[in-house]
Coordinates of N, CA and C in Angstrom, one line a residue:
Chain A
D1 N -203.6 -183.3 -5.0 CA -204.0 -184.6 -5.7 C -204.7 -185.4 -4.6
A2 N -205.5 -186.3 -5.2 CA -206.4 -187.1 -4.2 C -205.6 -188.3 -3.8
K3 N -205.9 -189.0 -2.6 CA -205.1 -189.9 -2.0 C -205.6 -191.2 -2.5
T4 N -204.7 -192.1 -2.4 CA -205.1 -193.4 -3.0 C -204.7 -194.6 -1.9
T5 N -205.4 -195.6 -1.9 CA -205.3 -196.7 -1.1 C -205.1 -198.0 -1.8
Q6 N -204.0 -198.9 -1.4 CA -203.7 -200.1 -2.2 C -203.3 -200.9 -1.1
P7 N -203.6 -202.3 -1.3 CA -203.1 -203.4 -0.5 C -201.6 -203.3 -0.4
P8 N -201.0 -203.7 0.7 CA -199.4 -203.4 0.7 C -198.9 -204.7 -0.1
S9 N -199.5 -205.9 -0.3 CA -198.8 -206.9 -0.9 C -199.7 -207.8 -1.4
M10 N -199.3 -208.6 -2.6 CA -200.1 -209.5 -3.2 C -199.3 -210.6 -3.8
D11 N -200.0 -211.7 -4.0 CA -199.0 -212.7 -4.7 C -200.0 -213.2 -6.0
C12 N -199.3 -213.7 -7.1 CA -200.0 -214.1 -8.2 C -199.0 -215.4 -8.9
A13 N -199.8 -216.2 -9.3 CA -199.1 -217.4 -10.0 C -198.7 -217.1 -11.3
E14 N -197.7 -217.4 -11.8 CA -197.1 -217.1 -13.1 C -198.0 -217.7 -14.0
G15 N -198.3 -216.9 -15.2 CA -199.3 -217.1 -16.1 C -200.6 -216.8 -15.9
R16 N -200.9 -216.4 -14.5 CA -202.2 -216.1 -14.4 C -202.5 -214.4 -14.6
A17 N -203.6 -214.1 -14.4 CA -203.9 -212.6 -14.3 C -203.6 -212.0 -13.0
A18 N -202.9 -211.0 -12.9 CA -202.8 -210.2 -11.7 C -203.6 -208.9 -11.7
N19 N -204.6 -209.0 -10.8 CA -205.4 -207.8 -10.6 C -205.2 -207.1 -9.3
L20 N -204.6 -205.7 -9.6 CA -204.2 -204.9 -8.6 C -205.4 -203.9 -8.3
P21 N -205.7 -203.8 -7.1 CA -206.8 -202.8 -6.9 C -206.4 -201.5 -6.3
C22 N -207.1 -200.4 -6.5 CA -206.8 -199.1 -5.9 C -207.9 -198.4 -5.7
N23 N -208.1 -198.0 -4.6 CA -209.3 -196.9 -4.2 C -208.8 -195.7 -4.2
H24 N -209.7 -194.8 -4.7 CA -209.5 -193.3 -4.8 C -210.7 -192.6 -4.6
S25 N -211.3 -192.8 -3.5 CA -212.7 -192.1 -3.3 C -212.8 -190.7 -3.3
T26 N -211.8 -190.0 -3.2 CA -211.8 -188.4 -3.2 C -211.5 -188.1 -4.6
I27 N -211.4 -188.9 -5.6 CA -210.9 -188.3 -6.9 C -211.9 -187.3 -7.4
S28 N -211.3 -186.1 -7.9 CA -212.2 -185.2 -8.5 C -212.3 -185.6 -10.2
G29 N -213.3 -184.7 -10.7 CA -213.7 -185.1 -12.0 C -212.7 -185.0 -13.1
N30 N -211.6 -184.2 -12.9 CA -210.5 -184.0 -13.9 C -209.3 -184.5 -13.5
E31 N -209.3 -185.4 -12.6 CA -208.1 -186.1 -12.2 C -207.9 -187.5 -12.9
Y32 N -206.8 -187.8 -13.3 CA -206.5 -189.0 -14.0 C -206.0 -190.0 -13.1
V33 N -206.2 -191.3 -13.5 CA -205.7 -192.5 -12.5 C -204.3 -193.0 -13.5
Y34 N -203.3 -192.9 -12.7 CA -202.0 -193.5 -13.2 C -201.5 -194.5 -12.6
W35 N -200.8 -195.4 -13.3 CA -200.0 -196.7 -12.6 C -198.8 -196.7 -13.1
Y36 N -197.9 -196.7 -12.2 CA -196.3 -197.0 -12.3 C -196.0 -198.4 -11.6
R37 N -194.9 -198.8 -12.0 CA -194.3 -200.0 -11.3 C -192.8 -199.6 -11.0
Q38 N -192.4 -200.2 -9.9 CA -190.7 -200.0 -9.6 C -190.2 -201.4 -9.4
I39 N -189.4 -201.9 -10.2 CA -188.7 -203.3 -9.9 C -187.5 -202.7 -9.2
H40 N -187.1 -203.8 -8.3 CA -186.2 -203.4 -7.2 C -185.0 -202.6 -7.7
S41 N -184.8 -201.5 -7.0 CA -183.8 -200.5 -7.0 C -183.6 -199.9 -8.5
Q42 N -184.9 -199.9 -9.2 CA -184.7 -199.2 -10.6 C -185.7 -197.9 -10.6
G43 N -185.7 -197.2 -11.6 CA -186.7 -196.1 -11.6 C -188.1 -196.6 -11.8
P44 N -188.9 -195.9 -11.2 CA -190.4 -196.1 -11.6 C -190.7 -196.3 -13.1
Q45 N -191.4 -197.2 -13.6 CA -191.8 -197.3 -15.1 C -193.4 -197.1 -15.4
Y46 N -193.5 -196.1 -16.2 CA -195.0 -195.8 -16.4 C -195.6 -197.0 -17.1
I47 N -196.9 -197.2 -16.7 CA -197.6 -198.5 -17.3 C -198.9 -198.0 -18.0
I48 N -199.7 -197.1 -17.4 CA -200.9 -196.9 -18.2 C -201.7 -195.8 -17.4
H49 N -202.4 -195.1 -18.0 CA -203.3 -194.1 -17.3 C -204.8 -193.9 -17.9
G50 N -205.7 -193.3 -17.3 CA -207.1 -193.3 -17.7 C -207.8 -192.3 -17.0
L51 N -208.9 -191.7 -17.5 CA -209.8 -190.7 -16.8 C -211.1 -191.4 -16.5
K52 N -211.8 -191.9 -17.5 CA -213.1 -192.5 -17.1 C -213.2 -193.8 -17.9
N53 N -212.9 -194.0 -19.1 CA -213.0 -195.2 -19.8 C -211.9 -196.2 -19.4
N54 N -212.2 -197.5 -19.6 CA -211.1 -198.6 -19.5 C -210.0 -198.3 -20.7
E55 N -209.0 -198.6 -20.4 CA -207.8 -198.5 -21.2 C -207.0 -199.8 -21.4
T56 N -206.3 -200.0 -22.4 CA -205.5 -201.2 -22.8 C -204.5 -200.8 -23.3
N57 N -203.2 -201.2 -23.2 CA -202.0 -201.2 -23.8 C -201.2 -202.4 -23.9
E58 N -200.1 -202.3 -24.4 CA -199.3 -203.6 -24.6 C -198.9 -204.2 -23.2
M59 N -198.8 -203.3 -22.1 CA -198.4 -203.8 -20.9 C -199.5 -204.5 -20.0
A60 N -200.9 -203.6 -20.0 CA -201.7 -203.9 -19.0 C -203.1 -203.5 -19.4
S61 N -204.1 -203.6 -18.5 CA -205.4 -203.0 -18.6 C -205.9 -202.3 -17.4
L62 N -206.4 -201.3 -17.8 CA -206.9 -200.3 -16.5 C -208.5 -200.4 -16.6
I63 N -209.1 -200.8 -15.6 CA -210.4 -200.7 -15.3 C -210.8 -199.8 -14.3
I64 N -211.8 -198.6 -14.6 CA -212.0 -197.8 -13.8 C -213.7 -197.9 -13.4
T65 N -214.0 -197.9 -12.2 CA -215.4 -198.0 -12.0 C -216.1 -196.8 -12.5
E66 N -217.6 -197.0 -12.7 CA -218.2 -195.9 -13.2 C -218.1 -194.7 -12.3
D67 N -218.2 -194.9 -10.9 CA -218.2 -193.9 -10.1 C -216.8 -193.3 -9.9
R68 N -215.9 -193.8 -10.5 CA -214.4 -193.5 -10.5 C -213.8 -193.5 -9.2
K69 N -214.3 -194.0 -8.3 CA -213.7 -194.2 -6.8 C -212.7 -195.4 -6.8
S70 N -212.6 -196.2 -7.6 CA -211.8 -197.4 -7.5 C -211.3 -197.6 -8.9
S71 N -210.3 -198.4 -9.0 CA -209.7 -199.0 -10.5 C -208.9 -200.2 -10.1
T72 N -208.9 -200.9 -11.0 CA -207.9 -202.0 -11.1 C -207.1 -202.2 -12.3
L73 N -205.8 -202.5 -12.0 CA -204.8 -202.8 -13.2 C -204.7 -204.3 -13.3
I74 N -204.8 -204.7 -14.4 CA -204.8 -206.0 -14.8 C -203.5 -206.4 -15.7
L75 N -202.7 -207.2 -15.2 CA -201.7 -207.6 -16.1 C -202.2 -209.1 -16.6
P76 N -202.5 -209.3 -17.6 CA -203.1 -210.4 -18.2 C -202.5 -211.8 -18.0
H77 N -201.3 -211.9 -18.0 CA -200.5 -213.0 -18.0 C -199.2 -212.9 -17.2
A78 N -199.2 -212.9 -15.9 CA -198.0 -212.2 -15.2 C -196.9 -213.2 -15.2
T79 N -195.7 -212.6 -15.4 CA -194.4 -213.4 -15.6 C -193.4 -213.0 -14.3
L80 N -192.5 -213.7 -14.1 CA -191.8 -213.5 -13.2 C -191.2 -212.0 -13.1
R81 N -190.9 -211.6 -14.3 CA -190.4 -210.1 -14.5 C -191.3 -209.1 -14.0
D82 N -192.7 -209.5 -13.8 CA -193.8 -208.5 -13.2 C -193.4 -208.4 -11.9
T83 N -192.6 -209.1 -11.2 CA -192.4 -208.9 -9.6 C -192.0 -207.5 -9.5
A84 N -192.6 -206.6 -8.8 CA -192.4 -205.3 -8.7 C -193.3 -204.5 -7.5
V85 N -193.0 -203.3 -7.3 CA -194.1 -202.4 -6.4 C -194.8 -201.8 -7.5
Y86 N -196.1 -201.7 -7.4 CA -197.0 -201.0 -8.2 C -197.7 -199.9 -7.5
Y87 N -197.6 -198.8 -8.1 CA -198.1 -197.6 -7.6 C -199.3 -196.9 -8.2
C88 N -200.3 -196.6 -7.8 CA -201.5 -196.1 -8.2 C -201.5 -194.6 -7.8
I89 N -201.7 -193.8 -8.6 CA -201.7 -192.3 -8.5 C -202.8 -191.7 -9.1
V90 N -203.4 -190.6 -8.4 CA -204.4 -189.7 -9.1 C -203.8 -188.2 -9.3
R91 N -203.8 -187.7 -10.4 CA -203.4 -186.5 -10.6 C -204.0 -185.7 -11.8
L92 N -204.0 -184.4 -11.6 CA -204.4 -183.4 -12.7 C -203.4 -183.5 -13.8
L93 N -204.0 -183.1 -14.9 CA -203.1 -182.9 -16.2 C -203.0 -181.5 -16.4
S94 N -203.8 -180.6 -15.6 CA -203.7 -179.2 -16.0 C -203.0 -178.5 -15.1
G95 N -202.5 -177.3 -15.1 CA -202.1 -176.5 -14.1 C -200.6 -176.5 -14.1
G96 N -199.7 -176.7 -15.2 CA -198.4 -176.7 -15.1 C -197.9 -177.9 -14.7
Y97 N -196.7 -177.9 -14.3 CA -195.8 -179.2 -13.9 C -196.7 -179.9 -12.7
Q98 N -196.5 -181.0 -12.5 CA -197.4 -181.7 -11.4 C -196.4 -182.5 -10.4
K99 N -196.6 -182.3 -9.3 CA -195.9 -183.0 -8.3 C -196.6 -184.4 -8.0
V100 N -195.9 -185.4 -8.6 CA -196.4 -186.7 -8.6 C -196.1 -187.4 -7.1
T101 N -197.1 -187.6 -6.4 CA -196.9 -188.2 -5.0 C -197.1 -189.8 -5.3
F102 N -196.1 -190.4 -4.6 CA -196.4 -191.9 -4.7 C -196.5 -192.4 -3.1
G103 N -197.3 -193.3 -3.2 CA -197.6 -193.8 -1.6 C -196.6 -195.1 -1.5
I104 N -197.1 -196.0 -0.8 CA -196.0 -197.1 -0.7 C -196.4 -198.3 -1.7
G105 N -197.4 -198.1 -2.2 CA -197.7 -199.1 -3.4 C -198.1 -200.4 -2.9
T106 N -198.3 -201.3 -3.9 CA -198.5 -202.9 -3.7 C -197.4 -203.6 -4.1
K107 N -196.8 -204.4 -3.3 CA -195.7 -205.2 -3.6 C -196.3 -206.5 -4.2
L108 N -196.1 -206.7 -5.7 CA -196.8 -208.0 -6.3 C -195.5 -208.8 -6.5
Q109 N -195.8 -210.1 -5.9 CA -194.8 -211.1 -6.0 C -195.4 -212.2 -6.9
V110 N -194.7 -212.4 -8.2 CA -195.2 -213.5 -9.0 C -194.4 -214.7 -8.8
I111 N -195.3 -215.9 -8.5 CA -194.7 -217.1 -8.1 C -194.7 -218.1 -9.1
P112 N -193.5 -218.9 -9.2 CA -193.4 -219.8 -10.3 C -194.3 -221.0 -10.2
Chain B
E1 N -179.3 -193.4 -27.7 CA -179.8 -193.5 -26.4 C -181.5 -192.8 -26.3
T2 N -182.3 -193.5 -25.7 CA -183.7 -193.4 -25.5 C -184.1 -193.0 -24.4
G3 N -185.3 -192.2 -23.9 CA -185.8 -192.2 -22.7 C -184.8 -191.2 -21.7
V4 N -184.7 -191.5 -20.4 CA -184.1 -190.9 -19.5 C -182.8 -191.6 -18.9
T5 N -181.7 -191.0 -19.0 CA -180.5 -191.6 -18.6 C -179.9 -190.9 -17.5
Q6 N -179.3 -191.7 -16.6 CA -178.5 -191.2 -15.4 C -177.3 -191.8 -15.3
T7 N -176.4 -190.9 -14.8 CA -175.0 -191.4 -14.5 C -174.4 -190.7 -13.4
P8 N -173.5 -191.2 -12.4 CA -173.4 -192.8 -12.5 C -174.6 -193.5 -12.0
R9 N -174.5 -194.8 -12.2 CA -175.6 -195.7 -11.6 C -175.4 -196.0 -10.2
H10 N -174.1 -195.9 -9.9 CA -173.7 -196.2 -8.4 C -172.6 -195.2 -7.9
L11 N -172.8 -194.7 -6.9 CA -171.8 -193.8 -6.5 C -171.5 -194.0 -4.9
V12 N -170.2 -194.2 -4.4 CA -169.8 -194.1 -3.0 C -169.1 -193.0 -2.8
M13 N -169.3 -192.2 -1.6 CA -168.6 -191.0 -1.4 C -168.5 -190.7 0.1
G14 N -167.3 -190.1 0.4 CA -167.2 -189.6 1.8 C -167.8 -188.3 2.0
M15 N -168.0 -188.0 3.3 CA -168.9 -186.9 3.8 C -168.0 -185.7 3.3
T16 N -166.8 -185.6 2.8 CA -166.2 -184.3 2.7 C -166.1 -184.3 1.1
N17 N -166.4 -185.2 0.4 CA -166.3 -185.2 -1.0 C -167.3 -184.3 -1.7
K18 N -167.1 -184.0 -2.9 CA -168.1 -183.2 -3.8 C -168.2 -184.1 -5.0
K19 N -169.4 -184.4 -5.4 CA -169.6 -185.3 -6.6 C -170.9 -184.5 -7.3
S20 N -171.2 -185.1 -8.4 CA -172.4 -184.5 -9.2 C -173.1 -185.7 -9.9
L21 N -174.4 -185.8 -9.9 CA -175.3 -186.8 -10.6 C -175.7 -185.9 -11.8
K22 N -175.7 -187.0 -12.8 CA -176.2 -186.2 -14.1 C -177.5 -186.9 -14.6
C23 N -178.3 -186.2 -15.3 CA -179.5 -186.8 -15.8 C -179.6 -186.3 -17.2
E24 N -179.9 -187.1 -18.2 CA -180.2 -186.3 -19.6 C -181.4 -187.2 -20.2
Q25 N -182.4 -186.4 -20.7 CA -183.6 -186.9 -21.3 C -183.4 -186.7 -22.8
H26 N -183.9 -187.9 -23.4 CA -184.0 -187.9 -24.8 C -185.3 -187.8 -25.4
L27 N -186.4 -187.2 -24.6 CA -187.6 -187.2 -24.9 C -188.3 -186.0 -25.6
G28 N -187.4 -184.8 -25.6 CA -187.9 -183.7 -26.0 C -188.8 -182.8 -25.1
H29 N -188.6 -183.3 -23.7 CA -189.6 -182.8 -22.8 C -189.0 -181.5 -22.2
N30 N -189.6 -180.7 -21.5 CA -189.3 -179.2 -21.0 C -189.4 -179.2 -19.6
A31 N -189.7 -180.1 -18.7 CA -189.6 -180.3 -17.5 C -188.8 -181.3 -16.8
M32 N -188.0 -181.0 -15.7 CA -187.3 -182.3 -15.4 C -187.4 -182.2 -13.7
Y33 N -187.1 -183.4 -13.0 CA -187.4 -183.5 -11.7 C -186.3 -184.4 -11.0
W34 N -185.9 -184.0 -9.8 CA -185.2 -184.8 -8.9 C -186.0 -185.4 -7.8
Y35 N -185.8 -186.7 -7.6 CA -186.6 -187.3 -6.7 C -185.6 -188.0 -5.8
K36 N -185.8 -188.2 -4.6 CA -185.0 -189.2 -3.6 C -185.9 -190.3 -3.1
Q37 N -185.3 -191.4 -3.1 CA -186.1 -192.7 -2.4 C -185.3 -193.3 -1.5
S38 N -185.4 -193.2 -0.1 CA -184.8 -193.8 1.0 C -185.5 -195.3 1.1
A39 N -184.6 -196.0 1.8 CA -185.1 -197.4 1.8 C -186.5 -197.3 2.5
K40 N -187.3 -198.1 1.9 CA -188.7 -198.3 2.6 C -189.6 -197.0 2.9
K41 N -189.2 -196.1 2.0 CA -190.0 -194.7 2.1 C -190.5 -194.3 0.9
P42 N -191.6 -193.8 0.8 CA -192.0 -193.2 -0.6 C -191.1 -192.3 -1.4
L43 N -191.3 -192.1 -2.5 CA -190.5 -191.3 -3.4 C -190.9 -189.8 -2.7
E44 N -189.7 -189.0 -2.6 CA -189.9 -187.6 -2.1 C -189.3 -186.7 -3.2
L45 N -190.2 -185.9 -3.7 CA -189.7 -184.9 -4.7 C -188.7 -183.9 -4.2
M46 N -187.7 -183.5 -4.9 CA -186.5 -182.7 -4.3 C -186.8 -181.3 -5.1
F47 N -186.6 -181.6 -6.4 CA -186.7 -180.2 -7.1 C -187.3 -180.4 -8.4
V48 N -188.0 -179.3 -8.9 CA -188.6 -179.3 -10.4 C -188.0 -178.1 -11.3
Y49 N -187.5 -178.5 -12.4 CA -187.2 -177.4 -13.2 C -188.4 -177.5 -14.6
S50 N -188.7 -176.3 -14.8 CA -189.8 -176.2 -15.9 C -189.5 -175.1 -16.8
L51 N -189.0 -175.4 -18.1 CA -188.4 -174.5 -19.0 C -187.1 -173.9 -18.4
E52 N -186.3 -174.8 -17.8 CA -185.1 -174.5 -17.4 C -185.1 -173.6 -16.1
E53 N -186.2 -173.2 -15.6 CA -186.4 -172.4 -14.2 C -186.8 -173.2 -13.2
R54 N -186.1 -173.1 -11.9 CA -186.4 -173.9 -10.9 C -188.0 -173.5 -10.3
V55 N -188.7 -174.5 -10.4 CA -190.2 -174.0 -9.9 C -190.4 -174.6 -8.7
E56 N -189.7 -175.5 -8.2 CA -190.1 -176.1 -6.8 C -188.6 -176.6 -6.1
N57 N -188.5 -176.2 -4.9 CA -187.4 -176.6 -4.1 C -188.2 -177.1 -2.9
N58 N -188.2 -178.3 -2.6 CA -189.0 -179.0 -1.7 C -188.3 -179.1 -0.3
S59 N -188.0 -177.9 0.2 CA -187.2 -177.9 1.5 C -186.1 -178.8 1.6
V60 N -185.3 -178.7 0.7 CA -184.0 -179.7 0.4 C -182.8 -178.9 0.9
P61 N -182.0 -179.6 1.9 CA -180.9 -178.9 2.4 C -180.0 -178.3 1.4
S62 N -179.2 -177.3 1.7 CA -178.4 -176.7 0.7 C -177.1 -177.5 0.3
R63 N -176.9 -178.6 1.0 CA -175.9 -179.6 0.5 C -176.2 -180.1 -0.8
F64 N -177.4 -180.2 -1.1 CA -177.7 -180.6 -2.5 C -178.2 -179.2 -3.4
S65 N -177.4 -179.2 -4.5 CA -177.5 -178.0 -5.4 C -177.8 -178.4 -6.7
P66 N -179.1 -178.1 -7.3 CA -179.4 -178.5 -8.7 C -178.9 -177.5 -9.6
E67 N -178.8 -178.2 -10.9 CA -178.4 -177.1 -12.1 C -179.1 -177.8 -13.2
C68 N -179.5 -176.8 -13.9 CA -180.4 -177.3 -15.3 C -180.0 -176.3 -16.5
P69 N -178.9 -176.7 -17.2 CA -178.2 -175.9 -18.1 C -179.2 -175.7 -19.4
N70 N -179.9 -176.7 -19.7 CA -180.7 -176.7 -20.9 C -181.8 -177.7 -20.6
S71 N -182.8 -177.8 -21.6 CA -184.0 -178.6 -21.1 C -183.7 -180.2 -21.2
S72 N -182.5 -180.4 -21.8 CA -182.1 -181.8 -21.7 C -181.5 -182.5 -20.7
H73 N -180.7 -181.5 -19.9 CA -179.8 -181.9 -18.9 C -180.0 -181.4 -17.5
L74 N -179.8 -182.2 -16.6 CA -180.1 -181.8 -15.2 C -179.2 -182.4 -14.4
F75 N -178.4 -181.6 -13.5 CA -177.4 -182.0 -12.5 C -177.8 -181.8 -11.1
L76 N -177.4 -182.8 -10.3 CA -177.4 -182.6 -8.8 C -176.0 -182.5 -8.2
H77 N -175.6 -181.4 -7.7 CA -174.3 -181.4 -7.1 C -174.3 -181.8 -5.7
L78 N -173.3 -182.3 -5.3 CA -173.4 -182.8 -3.8 C -172.2 -182.4 -3.1
H79 N -172.4 -181.9 -2.0 CA -171.3 -181.7 -1.2 C -171.5 -181.7 0.5
T80 N -170.5 -182.2 1.1 CA -170.6 -182.5 2.6 C -171.9 -183.2 2.9
L81 N -172.1 -184.3 2.2 CA -173.1 -185.0 2.6 C -173.2 -186.0 3.9
Q82 N -174.5 -186.3 4.4 CA -174.3 -187.2 5.6 C -174.8 -188.5 5.2
P83 N -174.5 -189.5 6.0 CA -174.8 -190.7 5.8 C -176.2 -191.0 5.6
E84 N -177.2 -190.4 6.3 CA -178.6 -190.6 6.0 C -179.0 -189.9 4.6
D85 N -178.2 -189.2 3.8 CA -178.4 -189.0 2.5 C -178.2 -190.2 1.6
S86 N -177.9 -191.3 1.9 CA -177.7 -192.4 1.2 C -179.0 -192.7 0.8
A87 N -179.2 -193.0 -0.6 CA -180.7 -193.2 -1.1 C -180.5 -193.6 -2.6
L88 N -181.5 -193.8 -3.2 CA -181.6 -193.9 -4.6 C -182.1 -192.5 -5.3
Y89 N -181.4 -191.9 -6.0 CA -181.7 -190.6 -6.5 C -182.2 -190.7 -8.1
L90 N -183.4 -190.4 -8.1 CA -184.2 -190.6 -9.5 C -184.5 -189.2 -10.1
C91 N -184.1 -189.3 -11.4 CA -184.5 -188.3 -12.4 C -185.8 -188.5 -13.1
A92 N -186.6 -187.5 -13.5 CA -187.6 -187.6 -14.3 C -187.9 -186.5 -15.2
S93 N -188.6 -186.7 -16.4 CA -189.0 -185.7 -17.2 C -190.4 -185.8 -17.7
S94 N -191.0 -184.6 -18.1 CA -192.3 -184.7 -18.7 C -192.5 -183.4 -19.5
Q95 N -193.5 -183.3 -20.2 CA -193.9 -182.3 -21.2 C -194.9 -181.6 -20.6
T96 N -194.7 -180.1 -20.6 CA -195.6 -179.1 -20.2 C -195.8 -178.2 -21.3
S97 N -197.2 -178.2 -21.5 CA -197.6 -177.2 -22.6 C -199.1 -176.8 -22.6
G98 N -199.4 -175.5 -22.7 CA -200.7 -175.2 -22.8 C -201.4 -175.3 -21.5
G99 N -200.5 -175.4 -20.3 CA -201.2 -175.6 -19.0 C -201.4 -177.0 -18.7
R100 N -201.1 -177.8 -19.5 CA -201.1 -179.4 -19.4 C -199.8 -180.0 -19.1
T101 N -199.6 -180.9 -18.2 CA -198.3 -181.6 -18.0 C -198.7 -183.1 -18.2
D102 N -197.9 -183.7 -19.2 CA -198.1 -185.3 -19.6 C -197.5 -186.0 -18.4
T103 N -197.2 -187.2 -18.9 CA -196.7 -188.4 -18.0 C -195.3 -188.2 -17.7
Q104 N -194.9 -188.4 -16.4 CA -193.4 -188.5 -16.1 C -192.8 -189.7 -16.4
Y105 N -191.7 -189.7 -17.1 CA -190.7 -190.7 -17.3 C -189.5 -190.7 -16.6
F106 N -189.3 -191.8 -15.9 CA -188.2 -191.8 -14.9 C -187.0 -192.5 -15.6
G107 N -185.7 -192.0 -15.0 CA -184.5 -192.7 -15.4 C -184.1 -193.8 -14.4
P108 N -183.1 -194.5 -14.6 CA -182.9 -195.6 -13.7 C -182.5 -195.6 -12.2
G109 N -182.0 -194.3 -12.0 CA -181.6 -194.0 -10.7 C -180.1 -194.0 -10.6
T110 N -179.7 -193.3 -9.6 CA -178.3 -193.4 -9.2 C -178.4 -193.8 -7.6
R111 N -177.8 -195.0 -7.2 CA -177.6 -195.6 -6.1 C -176.4 -194.9 -5.3
L112 N -176.8 -193.9 -4.3 CA -175.8 -193.1 -3.5 C -175.6 -193.7 -2.0
T113 N -174.2 -194.0 -1.9 CA -173.7 -194.4 -0.5 C -172.8 -193.5 0.1
V114 N -173.4 -192.8 1.2 CA -172.5 -191.9 1.8 C -171.8 -192.4 3.0
L115 N -170.4 -192.5 3.0 CA -169.6 -193.1 4.1 C -169.2 -192.1 5.1

């Protein structure tokens, strides 16, 4: 799986959009971009994933650049409950089970 | 119950104890995983079961012994652990079919403290 690079920490004001960047310059054509988050001492929670097109669900939006070398997770109206570590992962969906490799992620602090 | 559940949520044990962690998934998945997360370290994959067969053992010491009796249940048996084994142990599941593996969903974890 390709490596990803994320800033170690970010702050965001409550009610504002949180934009979390991720670089994955070595991503291959059939690797997906996945985002998870982990609230302190809980299990990682799946947020969203995508291949080429931008994706949106009830939790967030995922913007993938045209060259697919970077992406941005957008939380449109951050709340205090969004304070967590956010992990960006790239992985194949083919080839049987997948070893999901988590880096150190971005610690997002939502400030009142 | 929905999703992936883990019991107990917290466990304190001595180095000579034997205990087991339990994971149950209610998602109809056919692959299950054990991960270890130590303080300030990334998640480490320990074991993978696909279709109830162990397909990966990521150089885990033998004091950790997994068991997957069916596709919905996964256990991690613990014996003669060391204090450095204190960590958050996470279970996950996913669906693998036709050579494709979908999203992994995680349980809430078991916080283990070894005294």
